[in-house]
Coordinates of C-alpha atoms in Angstrom, one line a residue:
M24 CA 18.7 -14.3 -4.9
T25 CA 22.2 -14.0 -6.2
G26 CA 24.3 -15.1 -9.2
S27 CA 23.5 -14.4 -12.9
R28 CA 20.2 -14.3 -14.7
E29 CA 19.3 -14.1 -18.4
L30 CA 15.9 -12.8 -19.4
Q31 CA 14.6 -13.0 -22.9
A32 CA 12.6 -10.0 -24.1
A33 CA 9.7 -11.1 -26.2
R34 CA 8.5 -9.3 -29.4
E35 CA 5.6 -7.8 -27.4
H36 CA 8.2 -6.0 -25.3
A37 CA 9.4 -3.9 -28.2
G38 CA 9.4 -0.2 -27.3
E39 CA 9.3 -0.9 -23.6
R40 CA 11.9 0.7 -21.3
L41 CA 14.6 -1.7 -20.0
D42 CA 14.1 -0.7 -16.3
R43 CA 10.3 -1.2 -16.6
F44 CA 10.8 -4.6 -18.3
L45 CA 13.2 -5.7 -15.4
A46 CA 10.7 -4.5 -12.8
E47 CA 8.0 -6.6 -14.4
Q48 CA 10.2 -9.7 -14.7
L49 CA 11.8 -9.5 -11.3
P50 CA 9.1 -8.4 -8.9
E51 CA 11.2 -9.5 -5.9
L52 CA 13.5 -6.6 -6.6
T53 CA 12.7 -3.0 -5.8
R54 CA 12.8 -0.4 -8.5
S55 CA 15.6 1.4 -6.7
R56 CA 17.7 -1.8 -6.6
I57 CA 17.1 -2.4 -10.3
K58 CA 18.3 1.2 -11.0
R59 CA 21.4 0.5 -8.9
L60 CA 22.2 -2.7 -10.8
I61 CA 21.9 -0.8 -14.1
D62 CA 23.9 2.1 -12.9
D63 CA 26.6 -0.2 -11.5
G64 CA 27.0 -1.9 -14.9
Q65 CA 25.4 -5.2 -13.7
V66 CA 22.9 -5.3 -16.6
S67 CA 24.0 -5.9 -20.2
I68 CA 22.8 -6.8 -23.7
A69 CA 25.2 -8.6 -26.0
G70 CA 28.0 -7.9 -23.6
A71 CA 27.5 -4.2 -23.5
E72 CA 26.4 -2.1 -20.5
V73 CA 23.0 -0.4 -21.0
K74 CA 21.0 2.6 -19.7
A75 CA 17.8 2.4 -17.7
G76 CA 15.8 4.2 -20.4
L77 CA 16.9 1.9 -23.3
K78 CA 14.0 1.0 -25.5
L79 CA 13.9 -2.7 -26.2
R80 CA 13.5 -4.0 -29.7
G81 CA 12.1 -7.3 -28.7
G82 CA 14.1 -10.6 -28.9
E83 CA 17.1 -9.4 -26.9
A84 CA 18.7 -11.5 -24.2
V85 CA 19.2 -9.3 -21.1
A86 CA 21.9 -10.5 -18.7
I87 CA 21.8 -9.5 -15.0
L88 CA 24.5 -10.0 -12.4
L89 CA 23.0 -10.1 -8.9
P90 CA 25.6 -9.6 -6.2
E91 CA 25.1 -10.8 -2.6
P92 CA 22.5 -8.7 -0.7
E93 CA 24.1 -5.6 0.8
P94 CA 24.6 -5.6 4.5
V95 CA 21.6 -4.4 6.5
A96 CA 22.1 -0.7 7.2
A97 CA 19.1 -0.2 9.4
L98 CA 19.7 -0.9 13.1
P99 CA 17.4 -2.9 15.4
E100 CA 15.3 -0.9 17.8
A101 CA 13.1 -2.1 20.6
I102 CA 9.8 -0.7 19.3
P103 CA 6.6 -2.5 20.3
L104 CA 4.8 -4.3 17.6
I105 CA 1.2 -5.7 17.4
V106 CA 1.9 -9.2 16.0
L107 CA -1.1 -10.9 14.4
Y108 CA 0.8 -14.0 13.3
E109 CA 4.3 -15.3 13.1
D110 CA 6.2 -18.4 12.1
S111 CA 9.7 -19.2 10.9
H112 CA 8.9 -17.8 7.4
L113 CA 6.9 -14.6 7.9
I114 CA 5.3 -12.2 10.3
V115 CA 2.0 -10.3 10.1
I116 CA 1.7 -7.1 12.1
D117 CA -0.9 -4.3 12.6
K118 CA 1.1 -1.2 11.7
P119 CA 0.1 1.9 13.6
S120 CA -0.3 5.3 12.0
H121 CA 2.7 7.6 11.9
M122 CA 5.1 4.7 11.5
V123 CA 7.3 4.8 8.4
V124 CA 7.8 1.3 6.9
H125 CA 11.5 1.5 6.0
P126 CA 14.3 4.0 6.6
A127 CA 14.7 6.9 4.2
P128 CA 16.1 10.4 4.2
G129 CA 14.5 12.1 7.2
H130 CA 13.5 8.8 8.7
R131 CA 16.6 6.8 9.6
G132 CA 15.1 5.3 12.8
G133 CA 11.8 4.5 14.4
T134 CA 10.6 2.6 11.3
L135 CA 8.9 -0.7 11.0
V136 CA 12.1 -2.2 9.6
N137 CA 14.0 -1.1 12.8
A138 CA 11.3 -2.7 14.9
L139 CA 11.3 -5.9 12.8
L140 CA 15.0 -6.3 13.0
H141 CA 14.8 -6.2 16.8
H142 CA 11.8 -8.6 17.0
C143 CA 12.8 -11.1 14.4
R144 CA 16.6 -11.0 14.0
D145 CA 16.3 -13.2 10.9
L146 CA 14.8 -11.1 8.2
S147 CA 15.3 -11.7 4.5
G148 CA 18.0 -9.5 2.9
I149 CA 16.5 -9.6 -0.5
G150 CA 14.6 -6.3 -0.1
G151 CA 17.9 -4.4 0.1
G152 CA 19.9 -2.9 3.0
L153 CA 17.1 -0.6 4.1
R154 CA 14.1 -2.8 3.3
P155 CA 14.9 -6.3 4.7
G156 CA 11.8 -8.5 4.6
I157 CA 9.6 -5.8 3.1
V158 CA 7.3 -7.1 0.4
H159 CA 4.8 -4.2 0.3
R160 CA 4.2 -1.0 2.3
L161 CA 1.6 1.3 3.8
D162 CA 1.8 5.0 3.8
K163 CA 3.2 6.6 7.0
E164 CA -0.3 7.8 8.2
T165 CA -2.1 4.6 7.0
S166 CA -2.6 1.9 9.7
G167 CA -3.4 -1.8 9.3
V168 CA -2.3 -5.2 8.3
M169 CA 1.1 -5.8 6.7
V170 CA 3.2 -8.9 6.1
A171 CA 7.0 -9.2 6.2
T172 CA 9.2 -12.2 5.2
K173 CA 12.1 -13.9 7.0
D174 CA 13.8 -15.7 4.1
D175 CA 14.4 -15.1 0.4
R176 CA 12.2 -18.0 -0.9
T177 CA 9.2 -16.7 1.0
H178 CA 9.9 -13.2 -0.1
Q179 CA 10.1 -14.2 -3.8
Q180 CA 6.9 -16.3 -3.6
L181 CA 4.9 -13.5 -1.9
A182 CA 6.2 -11.0 -4.4
R183 CA 4.8 -13.2 -7.2
Q184 CA 1.4 -13.2 -5.5
F185 CA 1.4 -9.4 -5.3
K186 CA 2.4 -9.2 -9.0
A187 CA -0.4 -11.7 -9.9
H188 CA -2.9 -9.6 -7.9
T189 CA -4.0 -12.6 -5.9
I190 CA -3.3 -10.9 -2.5
R191 CA -6.6 -9.9 -0.9
R192 CA -6.3 -6.4 0.5
R193 CA -9.3 -4.4 1.9
Y194 CA -9.4 -1.0 3.4
R195 CA -11.8 1.3 5.2
A196 CA -11.9 5.0 4.3
L197 CA -14.0 7.9 5.3
V198 CA -14.3 10.5 2.5
H199 CA -15.6 14.0 1.9
G200 CA -18.6 13.9 -0.4
L201 CA -21.6 11.7 -1.0
V202 CA -21.0 8.7 -3.2
Q203 CA -24.2 8.2 -5.3
N204 CA -23.7 4.6 -6.5
Q205 CA -23.5 1.7 -4.1
Q206 CA -20.4 0.2 -5.6
G207 CA -17.9 0.6 -8.4
T208 CA -14.4 0.3 -9.8
I209 CA -11.8 2.9 -10.6
D210 CA -9.4 1.8 -13.3
R211 CA -6.9 4.7 -13.9
P212 CA -3.1 4.6 -14.2
I213 CA -1.0 6.2 -11.5
G214 CA 2.4 7.8 -11.8
R215 CA 4.4 10.7 -10.4
H216 CA 2.6 14.0 -10.5
P217 CA 4.0 16.1 -13.4
A218 CA 4.5 19.2 -11.3
Q219 CA 4.2 18.3 -7.6
R220 CA 6.9 15.7 -6.8
L221 CA 5.4 14.6 -3.5
K222 CA 2.1 13.6 -5.1
M223 CA 1.0 10.9 -7.4
S224 CA -1.5 11.4 -10.2
S225 CA -3.4 9.9 -13.1
S226 CA -2.4 12.8 -15.3
T227 CA 1.0 11.4 -16.2
R228 CA 2.5 9.8 -19.3
R229 CA 4.3 7.1 -17.4
G230 CA 1.5 5.9 -15.2
R231 CA 1.0 2.2 -14.4
R232 CA -2.4 0.6 -14.4
A233 CA -4.1 0.9 -11.0
V234 CA -7.5 -0.7 -10.1
T235 CA -9.5 0.0 -7.0
H236 CA -12.9 -1.5 -6.2
W237 CA -15.2 0.3 -3.7
Q238 CA -18.5 -0.2 -1.9
V239 CA -20.5 2.2 0.2
L240 CA -21.0 1.2 3.8
R241 CA -22.6 4.4 5.2
R242 CA -23.7 7.8 3.9
Y243 CA -23.7 10.6 6.5
D244 CA -25.7 13.0 4.3
R245 CA -25.9 16.1 6.5
D246 CA -22.1 16.1 6.9
R247 CA -21.5 15.1 3.3
L248 CA -19.3 12.1 4.3
T249 CA -19.3 8.5 3.0
L250 CA -17.7 5.5 4.6
L251 CA -16.2 3.1 2.0
D252 CA -14.9 -0.4 1.9
L253 CA -12.2 -0.7 -0.7
T254 CA -10.4 -3.6 -2.3
L255 CA -7.1 -3.2 -4.1
E256 CA -6.5 -5.1 -7.3
T257 CA -3.1 -3.4 -7.8
G258 CA -0.9 -1.7 -5.3
R259 CA 0.5 1.6 -6.6
T260 CA 1.9 4.4 -4.3
H261 CA -1.0 6.4 -2.8
Q262 CA -3.4 4.5 -5.0
I263 CA -6.6 4.8 -2.9
R264 CA -5.9 8.4 -2.0
V265 CA -5.2 9.4 -5.6
H266 CA -8.2 7.6 -7.0
L267 CA -10.6 9.0 -4.5
A268 CA -9.3 12.5 -4.6
E269 CA -9.6 12.6 -8.4
M270 CA -13.3 11.6 -8.0
N271 CA -13.6 14.7 -5.7
L272 CA -13.8 12.4 -2.7
P273 CA -10.6 13.1 -0.8
V274 CA -10.0 10.9 2.3
V275 CA -10.8 12.7 5.5
G276 CA -7.6 14.1 7.1
D277 CA -5.5 13.6 4.0
A278 CA -3.3 16.8 3.9
L279 CA -1.6 16.0 0.6
Y280 CA -4.7 15.4 -1.4
G281 CA -7.2 17.9 0.0
G282 CA -9.0 16.1 2.8
A283 CA -7.5 18.2 5.6
R284 CA -8.6 21.4 3.9
L285 CA -12.2 20.2 3.6
A286 CA -12.3 19.3 7.2
R287 CA -12.4 23.0 8.1
G288 CA -15.7 23.3 6.3
L289 CA -17.5 20.7 8.4
A290 CA -20.5 22.5 10.0
D291 CA -20.7 20.3 13.1
P292 CA -18.2 21.8 15.5
Q293 CA -17.7 18.6 17.5
L294 CA -17.1 16.5 14.4
R295 CA -14.8 19.1 13.0
K296 CA -12.7 19.0 16.2
L297 CA -12.5 15.2 16.1
V298 CA -11.3 15.3 12.5
E299 CA -8.8 18.1 13.0
Q300 CA -7.3 16.3 15.9
L301 CA -6.7 13.1 13.9
G302 CA -3.3 14.2 12.6
R303 CA -3.6 11.5 9.9
Q304 CA -5.8 10.3 7.0
F305 CA -8.9 8.1 7.7
L306 CA -7.5 5.1 5.8
H307 CA -7.0 1.7 7.4
A308 CA -5.9 -1.6 5.9
W309 CA -8.3 -3.9 7.8
Q310 CA -7.9 -7.2 5.9
L311 CA -5.0 -9.0 4.3
G312 CA -5.2 -12.5 2.8
F313 CA -2.7 -14.6 0.9
I314 CA -1.5 -18.2 0.4
H315 CA 1.3 -19.2 2.7
P316 CA 4.3 -19.8 0.4
E317 CA 5.5 -22.9 2.4
S318 CA 2.4 -24.6 3.8
G319 CA 0.0 -23.6 1.1
A320 CA -2.6 -22.6 3.7
D321 CA -5.0 -19.8 2.8
L322 CA -4.4 -17.2 5.5
E323 CA -6.5 -14.1 6.3
F324 CA -5.9 -11.5 8.9
R325 CA -7.9 -8.5 10.2
A326 CA -7.2 -5.5 12.3
A327 CA -9.8 -3.4 14.0
L328 CA -10.1 0.3 13.3
P329 CA -7.7 2.2 15.6
P330 CA -9.5 4.1 18.5
E331 CA -9.1 7.5 16.9
L332 CA -10.9 6.3 13.7
Q333 CA -13.5 4.3 15.5
H334 CA -14.3 7.3 17.8
I335 CA -15.3 9.3 14.7
I336 CA -17.5 6.5 13.4
D337 CA -19.1 6.0 16.8
Y338 CA -19.9 9.7 17.0
L339 CA -21.5 9.7 13.5
E340 CA -23.4 6.5 14.2
Q341 CA -24.8 8.0 17.4
K342 CA -25.6 11.3 15.6
Y343 CA -27.5 9.6 12.7
A344 CA -29.1 6.7 14.7
P345 CA -32.5 8.4 15.4
S346 CA -33.2 9.5 11.9
T347 CA -31.3 7.4 9.4
P348 CA -32.6 3.9 8.5
D349 CA -29.1 2.8 7.6
A350 CA -28.0 3.2 11.2
A351 CA -30.0 0.2 12.2
A352 CA -27.7 -2.0 10.2
S353 CA -25.4 -4.4 12.1
P354 CA -22.3 -3.0 13.7
P355 CA -19.8 -5.2 11.7
A356 CA -20.5 -2.9 8.8
V357 CA -18.6 -0.1 10.5
R358 CA -16.3 -2.1 12.9
C359 CA -13.4 -4.2 11.9
E360 CA -13.0 -6.9 14.5
P361 CA -10.0 -9.2 14.3
A362 CA -10.8 -12.7 13.0

């Protein structure tokens, strides 16, 4: 998307920051690109350049000049990909743990973007020089299904689906603690942690609404572990990890939010060894569904739990099988088989 745009701020936008207004109105643009546009003087009101923190009065016409997408800075790398689906508009992959989605300081190579540039050679440039084709992301240590786009129209249409919360995203997580209810919803805003810049938190003045639905699949009572199936209504940074940690249910293996520390307290030495050897959090995006922007087809993709996660579940299932009625339930409850 290039050229000029004019957005009309409605009365209900009074008091809202300009950068947040633009992020809501232009979901196809990353927040960093919006900031660059403002800093470069490409955003104006009544012909005057503005600051990102400007509070809108409501009723203003905001003019935005969108230059040609910057040249792709990331380089193609021959990194193997697990491709679940691909056509001329988009590609769906099963991202492994420990793979960063896009280049950033400290991760200039070996990312999903580097791999996609080698595999596709025709990615959309709308995500910016370091994020071509990227519509959403998974944390470095989170594995599972992701979609990337190959043209600007597909990118924009999928971005709108994410903004409208119509994308279907389901995760599996093993957490420390016994969840009492069978299902529930966490509706708490998430923003940057006020003191620890690497973390996100609900204790922030600038949080954005975040909604996570959860359902219990298994309770491993003697080890005080619970296996959850989670559905994202929104997609904030670290959303599941933050929501669960703030319920005192940190994801197993999550070093940032307390899960790795609790692993040392597991009484079962074999289970403790399995968890400590993970080197990642037990969080996997096992299902992704969306409407294909061009064909209109309702697509859904699944990715099985990686072996290191399934190995832990298999151990727990075997351990609890003789004495736990729940263990007689069907295997699909704890396995994610590709569709």
